[in-house]
Coordinates of C-alpha atoms and ligand atoms in Angstrom, one line a residue:
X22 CA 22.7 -3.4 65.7
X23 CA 24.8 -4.9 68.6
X24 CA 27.8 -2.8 66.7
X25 CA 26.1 -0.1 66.7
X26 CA 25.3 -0.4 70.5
X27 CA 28.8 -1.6 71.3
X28 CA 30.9 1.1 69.3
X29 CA 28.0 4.0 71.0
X30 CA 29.3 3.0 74.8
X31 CA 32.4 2.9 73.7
X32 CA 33.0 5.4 72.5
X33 CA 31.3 7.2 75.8
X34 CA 33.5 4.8 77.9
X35 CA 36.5 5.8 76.1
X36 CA 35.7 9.3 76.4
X37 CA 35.1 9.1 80.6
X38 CA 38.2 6.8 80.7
X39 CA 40.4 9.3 79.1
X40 CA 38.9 12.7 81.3
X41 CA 39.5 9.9 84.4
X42 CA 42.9 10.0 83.8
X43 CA 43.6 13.3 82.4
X44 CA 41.8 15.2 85.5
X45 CA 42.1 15.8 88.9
X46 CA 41.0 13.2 91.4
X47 CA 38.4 15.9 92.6
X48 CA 36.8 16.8 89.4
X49 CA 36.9 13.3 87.8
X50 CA 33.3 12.3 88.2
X51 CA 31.5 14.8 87.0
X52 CA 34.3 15.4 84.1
X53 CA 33.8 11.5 82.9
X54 CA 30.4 11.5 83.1
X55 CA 30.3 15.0 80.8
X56 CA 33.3 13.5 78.7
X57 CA 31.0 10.3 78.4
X58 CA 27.8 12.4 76.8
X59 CA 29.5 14.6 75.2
X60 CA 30.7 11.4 73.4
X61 CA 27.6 10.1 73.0
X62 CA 26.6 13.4 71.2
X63 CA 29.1 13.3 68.7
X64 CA 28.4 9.4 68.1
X65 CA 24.4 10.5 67.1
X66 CA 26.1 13.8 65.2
X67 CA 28.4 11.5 62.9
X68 CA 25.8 8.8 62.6
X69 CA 23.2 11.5 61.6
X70 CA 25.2 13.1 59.2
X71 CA 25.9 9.8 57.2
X72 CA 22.3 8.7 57.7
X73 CA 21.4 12.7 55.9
X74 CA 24.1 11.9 53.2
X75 CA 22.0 8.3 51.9
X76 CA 18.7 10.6 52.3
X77 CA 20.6 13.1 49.9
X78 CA 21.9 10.4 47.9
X79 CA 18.8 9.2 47.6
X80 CA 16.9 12.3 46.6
X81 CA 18.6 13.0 43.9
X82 CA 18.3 9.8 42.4
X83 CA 21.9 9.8 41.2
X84 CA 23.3 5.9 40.3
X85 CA 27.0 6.9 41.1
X86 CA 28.3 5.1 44.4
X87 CA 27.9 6.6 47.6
X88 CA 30.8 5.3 50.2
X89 CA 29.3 5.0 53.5
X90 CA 31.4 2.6 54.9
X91 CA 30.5 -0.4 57.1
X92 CA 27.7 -0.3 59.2
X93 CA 23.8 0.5 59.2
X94 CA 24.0 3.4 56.9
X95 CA 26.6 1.4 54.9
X96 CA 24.9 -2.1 54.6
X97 CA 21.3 0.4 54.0
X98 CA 22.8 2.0 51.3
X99 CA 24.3 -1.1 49.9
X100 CA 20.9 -2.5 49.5
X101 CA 19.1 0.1 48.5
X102 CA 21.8 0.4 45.1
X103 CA 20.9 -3.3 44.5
X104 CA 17.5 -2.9 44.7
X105 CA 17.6 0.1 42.6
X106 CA 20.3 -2.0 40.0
X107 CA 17.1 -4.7 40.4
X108 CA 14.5 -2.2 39.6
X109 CA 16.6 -0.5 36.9
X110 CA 17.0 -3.9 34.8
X111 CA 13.1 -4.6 35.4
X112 CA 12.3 -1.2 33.6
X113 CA 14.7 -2.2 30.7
X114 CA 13.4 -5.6 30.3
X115 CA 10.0 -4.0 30.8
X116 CA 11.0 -1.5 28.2
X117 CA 12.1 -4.1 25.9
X118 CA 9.1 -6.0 26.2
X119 CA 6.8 -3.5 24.9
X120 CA 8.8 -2.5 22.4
X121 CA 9.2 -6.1 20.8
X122 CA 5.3 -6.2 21.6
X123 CA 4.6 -2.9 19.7
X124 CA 7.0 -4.2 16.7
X125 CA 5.0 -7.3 16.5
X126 CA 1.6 -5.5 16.3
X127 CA 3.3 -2.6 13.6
X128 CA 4.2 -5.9 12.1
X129 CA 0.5 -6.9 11.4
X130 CA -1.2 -6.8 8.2
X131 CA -4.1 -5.6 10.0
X132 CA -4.8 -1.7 11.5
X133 CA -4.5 -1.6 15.2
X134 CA -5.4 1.8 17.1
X135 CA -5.1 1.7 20.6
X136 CA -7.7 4.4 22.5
X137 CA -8.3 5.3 26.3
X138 CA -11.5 6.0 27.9
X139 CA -12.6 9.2 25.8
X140 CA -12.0 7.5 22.6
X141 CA -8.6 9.3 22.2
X142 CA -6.2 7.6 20.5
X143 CA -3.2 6.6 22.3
X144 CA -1.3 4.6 20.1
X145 CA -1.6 3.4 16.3
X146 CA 0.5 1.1 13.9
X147 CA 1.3 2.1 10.3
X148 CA -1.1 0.0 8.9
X149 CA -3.9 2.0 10.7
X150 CA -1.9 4.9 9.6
X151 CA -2.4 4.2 6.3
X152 CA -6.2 2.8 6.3
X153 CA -7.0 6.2 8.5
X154 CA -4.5 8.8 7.0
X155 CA -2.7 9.2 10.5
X156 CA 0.2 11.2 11.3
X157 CA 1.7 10.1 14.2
X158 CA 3.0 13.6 15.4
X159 CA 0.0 14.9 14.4
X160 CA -2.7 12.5 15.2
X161 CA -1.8 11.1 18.9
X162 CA -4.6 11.9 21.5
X163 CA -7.3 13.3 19.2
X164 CA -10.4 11.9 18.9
X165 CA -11.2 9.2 16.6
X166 CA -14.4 9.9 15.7
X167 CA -13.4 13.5 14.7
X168 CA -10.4 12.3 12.7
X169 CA -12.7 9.4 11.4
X170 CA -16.0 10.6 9.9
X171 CA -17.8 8.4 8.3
X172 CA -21.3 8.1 9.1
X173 CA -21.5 4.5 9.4
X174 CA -18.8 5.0 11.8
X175 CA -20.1 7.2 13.6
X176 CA -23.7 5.3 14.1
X177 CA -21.8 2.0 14.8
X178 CA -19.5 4.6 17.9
X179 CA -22.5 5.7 19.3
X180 CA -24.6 2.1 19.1
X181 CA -21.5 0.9 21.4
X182 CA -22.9 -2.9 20.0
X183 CA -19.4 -3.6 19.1
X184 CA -20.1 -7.4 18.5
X185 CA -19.5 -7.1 15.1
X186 CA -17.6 -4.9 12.9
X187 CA -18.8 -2.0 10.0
X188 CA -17.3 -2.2 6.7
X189 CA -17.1 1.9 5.4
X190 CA -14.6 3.2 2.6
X191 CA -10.6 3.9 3.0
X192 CA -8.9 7.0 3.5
X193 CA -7.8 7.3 -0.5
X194 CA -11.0 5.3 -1.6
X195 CA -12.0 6.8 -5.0
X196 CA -15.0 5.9 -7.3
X197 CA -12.5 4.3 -10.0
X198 CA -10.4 2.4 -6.9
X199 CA -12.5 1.8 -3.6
X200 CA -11.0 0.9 -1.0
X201 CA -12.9 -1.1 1.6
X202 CA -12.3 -1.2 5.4
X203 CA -13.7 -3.8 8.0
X204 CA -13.4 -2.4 11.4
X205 CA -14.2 -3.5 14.9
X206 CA -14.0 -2.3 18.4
X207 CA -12.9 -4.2 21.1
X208 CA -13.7 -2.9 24.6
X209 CA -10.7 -3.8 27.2
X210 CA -9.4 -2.4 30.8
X211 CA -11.5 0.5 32.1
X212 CA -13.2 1.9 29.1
X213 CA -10.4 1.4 26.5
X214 CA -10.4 0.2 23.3
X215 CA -8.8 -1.5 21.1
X216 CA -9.7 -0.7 17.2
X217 CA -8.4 -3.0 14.4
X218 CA -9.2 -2.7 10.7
X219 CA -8.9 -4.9 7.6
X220 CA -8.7 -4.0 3.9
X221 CA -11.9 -6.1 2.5
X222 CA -11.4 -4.5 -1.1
X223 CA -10.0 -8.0 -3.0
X224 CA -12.4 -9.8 -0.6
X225 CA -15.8 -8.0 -1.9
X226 CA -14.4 -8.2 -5.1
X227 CA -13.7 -11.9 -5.1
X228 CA -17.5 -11.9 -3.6
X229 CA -18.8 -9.7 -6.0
X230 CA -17.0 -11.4 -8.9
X231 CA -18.3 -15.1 -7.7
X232 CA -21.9 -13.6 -7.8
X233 CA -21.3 -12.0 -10.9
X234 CA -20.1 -15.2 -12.7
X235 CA -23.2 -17.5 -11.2
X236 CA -25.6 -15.1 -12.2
X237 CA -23.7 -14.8 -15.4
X238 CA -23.7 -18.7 -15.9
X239 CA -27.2 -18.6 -14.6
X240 CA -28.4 -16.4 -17.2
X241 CA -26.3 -17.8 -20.5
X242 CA -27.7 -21.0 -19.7
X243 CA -31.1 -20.2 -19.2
X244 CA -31.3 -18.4 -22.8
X245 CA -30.7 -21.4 -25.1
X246 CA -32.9 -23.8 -22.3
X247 CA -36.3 -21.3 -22.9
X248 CA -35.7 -21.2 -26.2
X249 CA -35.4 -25.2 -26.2
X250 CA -38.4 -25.6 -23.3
X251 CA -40.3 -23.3 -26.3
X252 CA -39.5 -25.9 -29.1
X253 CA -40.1 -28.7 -27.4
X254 CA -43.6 -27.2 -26.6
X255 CA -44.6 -26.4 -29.9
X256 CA -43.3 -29.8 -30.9
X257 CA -45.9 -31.3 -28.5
X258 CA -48.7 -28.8 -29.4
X259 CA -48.8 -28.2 -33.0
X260 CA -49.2 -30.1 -35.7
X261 CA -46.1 -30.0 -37.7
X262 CA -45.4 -31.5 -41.2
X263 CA -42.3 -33.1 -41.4
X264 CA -40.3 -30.3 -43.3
X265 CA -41.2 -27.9 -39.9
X266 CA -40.0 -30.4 -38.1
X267 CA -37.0 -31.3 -39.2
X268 CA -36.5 -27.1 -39.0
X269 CA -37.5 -26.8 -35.4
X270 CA -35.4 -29.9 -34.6
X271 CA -32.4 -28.4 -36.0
X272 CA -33.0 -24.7 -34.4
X273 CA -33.3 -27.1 -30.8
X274 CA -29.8 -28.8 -32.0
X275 CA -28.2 -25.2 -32.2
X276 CA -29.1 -24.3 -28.7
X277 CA -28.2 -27.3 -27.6
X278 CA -24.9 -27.1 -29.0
X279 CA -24.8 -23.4 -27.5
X280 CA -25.5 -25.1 -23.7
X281 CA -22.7 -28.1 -24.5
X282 CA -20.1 -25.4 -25.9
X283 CA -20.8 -23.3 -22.5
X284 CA -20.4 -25.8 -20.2
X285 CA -17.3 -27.4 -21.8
X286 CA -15.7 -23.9 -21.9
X287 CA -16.7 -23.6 -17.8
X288 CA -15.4 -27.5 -17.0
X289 CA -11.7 -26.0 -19.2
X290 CA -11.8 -23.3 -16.5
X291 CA -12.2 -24.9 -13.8
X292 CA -9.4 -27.6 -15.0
X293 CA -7.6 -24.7 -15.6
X294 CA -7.8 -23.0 -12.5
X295 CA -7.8 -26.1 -10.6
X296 CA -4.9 -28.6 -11.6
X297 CA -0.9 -28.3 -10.8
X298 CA 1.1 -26.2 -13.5
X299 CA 1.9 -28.0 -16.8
X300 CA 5.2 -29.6 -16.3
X301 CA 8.0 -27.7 -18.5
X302 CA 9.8 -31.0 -19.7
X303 CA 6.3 -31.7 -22.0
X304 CA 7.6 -30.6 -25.1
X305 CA 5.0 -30.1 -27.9
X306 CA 5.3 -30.1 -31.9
X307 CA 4.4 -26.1 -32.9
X308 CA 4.0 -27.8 -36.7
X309 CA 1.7 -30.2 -35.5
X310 CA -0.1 -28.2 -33.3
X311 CA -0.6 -25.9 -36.0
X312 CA -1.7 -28.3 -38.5
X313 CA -4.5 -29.8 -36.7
X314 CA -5.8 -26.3 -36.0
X315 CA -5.3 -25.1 -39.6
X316 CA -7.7 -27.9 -40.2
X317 CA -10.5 -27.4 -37.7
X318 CA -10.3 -23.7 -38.4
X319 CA -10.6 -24.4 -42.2
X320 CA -13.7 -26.9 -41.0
X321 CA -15.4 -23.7 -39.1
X322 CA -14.8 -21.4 -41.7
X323 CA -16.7 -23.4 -44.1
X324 CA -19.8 -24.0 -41.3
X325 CA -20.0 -20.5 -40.9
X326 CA -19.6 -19.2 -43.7
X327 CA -20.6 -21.6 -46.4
X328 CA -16.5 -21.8 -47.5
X329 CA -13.8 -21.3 -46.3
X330 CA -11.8 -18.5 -45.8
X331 CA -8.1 -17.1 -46.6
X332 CA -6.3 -18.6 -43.1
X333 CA -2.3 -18.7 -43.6
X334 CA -0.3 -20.4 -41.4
X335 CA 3.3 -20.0 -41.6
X336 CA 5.0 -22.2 -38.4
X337 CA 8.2 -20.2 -39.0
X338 CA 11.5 -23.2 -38.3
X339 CA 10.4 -26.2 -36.6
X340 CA 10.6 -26.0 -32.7
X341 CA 8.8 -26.9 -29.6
X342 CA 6.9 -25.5 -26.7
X343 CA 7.0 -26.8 -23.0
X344 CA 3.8 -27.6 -21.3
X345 CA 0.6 -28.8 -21.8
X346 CA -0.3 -29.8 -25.6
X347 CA -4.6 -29.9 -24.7
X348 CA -4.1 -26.8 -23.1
X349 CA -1.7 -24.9 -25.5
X350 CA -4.1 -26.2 -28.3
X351 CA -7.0 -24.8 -26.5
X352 CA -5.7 -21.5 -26.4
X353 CA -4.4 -21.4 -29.9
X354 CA -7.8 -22.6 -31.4
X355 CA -9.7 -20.3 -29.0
X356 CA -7.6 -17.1 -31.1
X357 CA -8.0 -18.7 -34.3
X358 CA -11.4 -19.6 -33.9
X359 CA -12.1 -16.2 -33.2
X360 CA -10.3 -14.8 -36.2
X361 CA -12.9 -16.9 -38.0
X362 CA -16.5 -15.9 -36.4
X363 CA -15.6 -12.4 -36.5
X364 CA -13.7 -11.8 -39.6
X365 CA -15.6 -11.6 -42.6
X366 CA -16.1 -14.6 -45.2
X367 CA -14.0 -12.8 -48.1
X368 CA -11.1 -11.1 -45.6
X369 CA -7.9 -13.2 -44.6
X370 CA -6.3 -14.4 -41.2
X371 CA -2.5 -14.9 -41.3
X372 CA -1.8 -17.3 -38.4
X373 CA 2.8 -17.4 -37.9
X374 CA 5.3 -18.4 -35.4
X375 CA 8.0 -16.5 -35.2
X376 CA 11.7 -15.8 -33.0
X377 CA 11.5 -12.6 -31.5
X378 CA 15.0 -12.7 -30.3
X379 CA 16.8 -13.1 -27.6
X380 CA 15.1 -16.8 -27.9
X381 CA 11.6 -15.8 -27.1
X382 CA 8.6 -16.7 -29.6
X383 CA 5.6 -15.2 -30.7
X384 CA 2.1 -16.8 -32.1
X385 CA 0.1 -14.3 -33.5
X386 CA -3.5 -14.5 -35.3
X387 CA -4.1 -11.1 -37.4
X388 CA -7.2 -10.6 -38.9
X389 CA -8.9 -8.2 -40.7
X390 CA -11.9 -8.0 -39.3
X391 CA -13.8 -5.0 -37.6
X392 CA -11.1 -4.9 -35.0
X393 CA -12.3 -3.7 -31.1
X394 CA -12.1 -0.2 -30.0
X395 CA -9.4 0.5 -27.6
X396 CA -11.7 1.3 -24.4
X397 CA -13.0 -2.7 -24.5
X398 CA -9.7 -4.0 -25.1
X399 CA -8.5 -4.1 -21.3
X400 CA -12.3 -6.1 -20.4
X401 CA -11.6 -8.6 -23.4
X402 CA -10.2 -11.1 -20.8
X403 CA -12.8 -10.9 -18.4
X404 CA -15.5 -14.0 -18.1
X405 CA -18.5 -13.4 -20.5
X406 CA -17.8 -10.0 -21.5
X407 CA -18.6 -8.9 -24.9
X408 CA -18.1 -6.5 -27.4
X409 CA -20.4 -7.3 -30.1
X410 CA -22.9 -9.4 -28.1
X411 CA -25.4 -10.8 -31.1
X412 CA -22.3 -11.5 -33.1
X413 CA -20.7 -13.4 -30.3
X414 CA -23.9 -15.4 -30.0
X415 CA -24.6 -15.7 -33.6
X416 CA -21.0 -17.4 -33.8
X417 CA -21.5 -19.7 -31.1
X418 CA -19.6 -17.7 -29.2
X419 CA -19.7 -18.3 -25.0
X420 CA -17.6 -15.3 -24.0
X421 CA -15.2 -17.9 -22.2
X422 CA -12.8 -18.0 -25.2
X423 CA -10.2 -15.1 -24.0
X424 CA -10.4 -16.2 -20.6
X425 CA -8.8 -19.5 -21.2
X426 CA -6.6 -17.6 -23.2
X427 CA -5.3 -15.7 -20.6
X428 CA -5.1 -18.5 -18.0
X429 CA -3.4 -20.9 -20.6
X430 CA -0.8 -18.0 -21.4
X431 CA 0.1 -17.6 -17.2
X432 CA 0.4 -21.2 -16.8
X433 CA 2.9 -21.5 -19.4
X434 CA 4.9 -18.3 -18.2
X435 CA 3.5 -16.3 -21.8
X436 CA 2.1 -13.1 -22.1
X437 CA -1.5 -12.6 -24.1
X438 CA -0.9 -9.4 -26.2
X439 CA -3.8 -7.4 -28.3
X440 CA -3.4 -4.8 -30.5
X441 CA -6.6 -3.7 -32.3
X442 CA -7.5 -0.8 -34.7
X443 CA -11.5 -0.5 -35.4
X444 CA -11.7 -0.8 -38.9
X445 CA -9.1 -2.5 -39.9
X446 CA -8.5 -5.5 -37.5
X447 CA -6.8 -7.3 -34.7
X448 CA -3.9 -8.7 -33.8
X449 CA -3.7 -11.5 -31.0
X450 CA -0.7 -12.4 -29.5
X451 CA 0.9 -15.1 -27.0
X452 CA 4.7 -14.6 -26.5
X453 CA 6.3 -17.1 -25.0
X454 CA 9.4 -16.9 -22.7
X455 CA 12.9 -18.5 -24.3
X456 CA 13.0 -21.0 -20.9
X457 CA 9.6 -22.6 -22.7
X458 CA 11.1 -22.8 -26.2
X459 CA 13.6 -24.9 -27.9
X460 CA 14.9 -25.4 -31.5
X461 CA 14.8 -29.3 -33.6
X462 CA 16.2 -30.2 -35.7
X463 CA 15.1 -31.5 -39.1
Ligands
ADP19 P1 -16.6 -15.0 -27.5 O1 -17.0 -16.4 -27.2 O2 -17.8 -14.1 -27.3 O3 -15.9 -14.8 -28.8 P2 -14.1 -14.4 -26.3 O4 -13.7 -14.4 -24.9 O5 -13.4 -15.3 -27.2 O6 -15.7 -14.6 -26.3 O7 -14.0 -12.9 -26.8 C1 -14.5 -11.8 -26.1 C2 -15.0 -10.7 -27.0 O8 -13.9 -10.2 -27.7 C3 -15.9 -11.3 -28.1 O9 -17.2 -11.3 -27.7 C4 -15.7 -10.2 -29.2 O10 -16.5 -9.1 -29.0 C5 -14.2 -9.8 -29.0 N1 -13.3 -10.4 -29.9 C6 -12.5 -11.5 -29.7 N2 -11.8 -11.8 -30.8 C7 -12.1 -10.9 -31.7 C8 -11.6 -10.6 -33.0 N3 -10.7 -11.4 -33.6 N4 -12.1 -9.5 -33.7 C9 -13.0 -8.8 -33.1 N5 -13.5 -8.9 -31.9 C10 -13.0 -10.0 -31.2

């Protein structure tokens, strides 16, 4: 400022000085006093145009550098490029910010819509894209609820009681595969919104298939207990000689024997579906393994049907299979036994072990039996599903048997293969991988 004010009179004093000199003593006065403004004029002239150049500058927003020398206008337009440089860098870290903040929520597994006061949506991740149908070019600024019209939606929009959230189908939710959506509204800033969904479908299944099984359990367990609460009342009631005794005593053995079977088939499940992989350096005799089934097989044969029937076992060359002998027996018994209870009394059952190349084995149990049309063959593994449901009963059959089968088979790395023709019977196979396999020799 005290530049400013110093080159200003001096420049006027110069001026005056130099009209002093240059004119006549008469005339020098009034000439230095008109040289001295005139001075002073062109000073504010200059010092306006530079000042009009950083206004220009300025208006056009341009970020190339403006040289406006020392002074006022110089220093000003100095700080105004570093505050602008300042301000620039803010918006790019800004910038940045929001865009690592929008990558983290396309990032969630969750739908996230952002919407503004009128329920139009501002902003939505792919996940919401894909729960909703969205198109983000086509999609942006509508309204949700016209995009969105499912009537529970709707009545949960116009409740506004978004405390909790409303479950409603997916965008490709079909009959055969439904898709289910949790979604909730959270109210934020001055009358936004913030919408997230969640796919529920394996959570409502897992639900539905938990109360499936108890009521399942519930119900296989109360069949062979009225039926024993019914004996056991007779017993008391009636006067029995001792040959209708020793009859309803045995029918009472049978269902108990039904309960015990069903429980020990739940407590292998639950072993199963509760204890650490079998370990792969277990390495367990096929022979053996085969032999003592051969023999119980043989054993329930003859119980059910009075003798036994044609079971051939062929163990193929000796060799051994990683993991858990209980478990692997289990599962081989479960298929054999089978063959047995549903194969008739004068058909065969050829039980082998075989290579199936590139080092990969294959147990199979054929049977000749009435063999399962093809539409129950996927629901075979499923808990307590039935084909034949007397027959599986009559057999002392739980409906557990596949299901270990199938749990034993992942846990050793195998694959649980059926092929079936009505008529004419079934094949059951576990292939196991080459890693689980290995040769001995003899
Ligand atoms: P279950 O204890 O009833 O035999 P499983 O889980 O072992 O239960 O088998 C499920 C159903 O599959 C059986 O109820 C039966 O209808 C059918 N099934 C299993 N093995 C055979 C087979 N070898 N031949 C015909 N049907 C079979």
């Amino acid at each position: 400022m005290v530049w400013r004010l110093l080159s200003f009179v001096g420049l006027q004093a110069a001026a005056a000085a130099l009209a002093w000199v240059l004119v006549a003593p008469g005339a020098r006065v009034w000439t230095a006093l008109v040289a001295a403004i005139g001075a002073g004029y062109v000073w504010l002239l200059l010092d306006a145009v530079r000042g009009l150049r950083l206004l220009n500058w300025l208006r056009r927003g341009e970020s190339t550098e403006l040289a406006l020398g020392q002074g006022l206008w110089g220093e000003a337009a100095e700080r105004m490029r570093r505050l602008l440089r300042t301000r620039e860098r803010q918006v790019v870290e800004g910038e940045g910010k929001l865009q690592d903040f929008l990558a983290a929520l396309q990032a969630s597994p969750n739908g996230v819509v952002l919407l503004d006061a009128q329920g139009r949506i501002e902003w939505f991740n792919q996940m919401a894209g894909v729960h909703f149908g969205f198109d983000v070019r086509r999609d942006l600024l509508q309204h949700f609820g016209n995009l969105v019209r499912d009537p529970e939606f709707a009545a949960y929009f116009a409740e506004r009681d978004f405390s909790h959230d409303v479950v409603m189908p997916g965008r490709d939710s079909t009959n055969a595969i439904p898709v289910r959506l949790s979604v909730q509204l959270h109210p934020y800033g001055e009358g936004r919104s913030l919408l997230l969904s969640r796919d529920i479908t394996a959570v409502e299944q897992a639900e539905a298939m938990r109360r499936d099984f108890v009521a399942n359990v519930s119900h296989e367990i109360r069949t062979p207990l009225t039926v024993l609460a019914g004996f056991v009342e007779t017993l008391q009631s009636l006067p029995l000689d001792e040959e209708e005794r020793q009859r309803y005593l045995g029918l009472m053995a049978q269902q108990a024997q039904r309960m015990q079977s069903l429980v020990n088939d739940l407590l292998t499940l639950s072993r199963l579906e509760g204890s650490p992989l079998p370990s792969a350096h277990d390495w367990v005799s096929i022979a053996a393994m085969l032999r003592a089934c051969e023999a119980e097989s043989l054993e329930l044969s003859r119980l059910l049907w009075g003798r036994a029937q044609s079971i051939v076992f062929e163990s193929g060359p000796p060799c051994e299979l990683a993991g858990s002998q209980a478990e692997l027996y289990s599962a081989v018994f479960n298929l054999v036994g089978n063959a047995v209870r549903y194969t008739p009394a004068d058909k065969s059952i050829h039980v082998r072990w075989q290579s199936v190349g590139n080092g990969a084995c294959i147990l199979s149990v054929e049977d000749t039996g009435p063999g399962i049309a093809p539409e129950h063959v996927p629901r075979l593994t499923e808990r307590f599903y039935r084909v034949d449901r007397s027959r599986s009963r009559d057999t002392g059959g739980t409906g557990l048997g596949l299901a270990i089968v199938k749990h034993v088979a992942q846990r050793h790395g195998a694959e649980l293969r059926i092929d079936s023709t009505p008529g004419k019977g079934s094949v059951f196979s576990l292939v196991f991988p080459a890693s689980r396999v290995r040769g001995i020799a003899t």
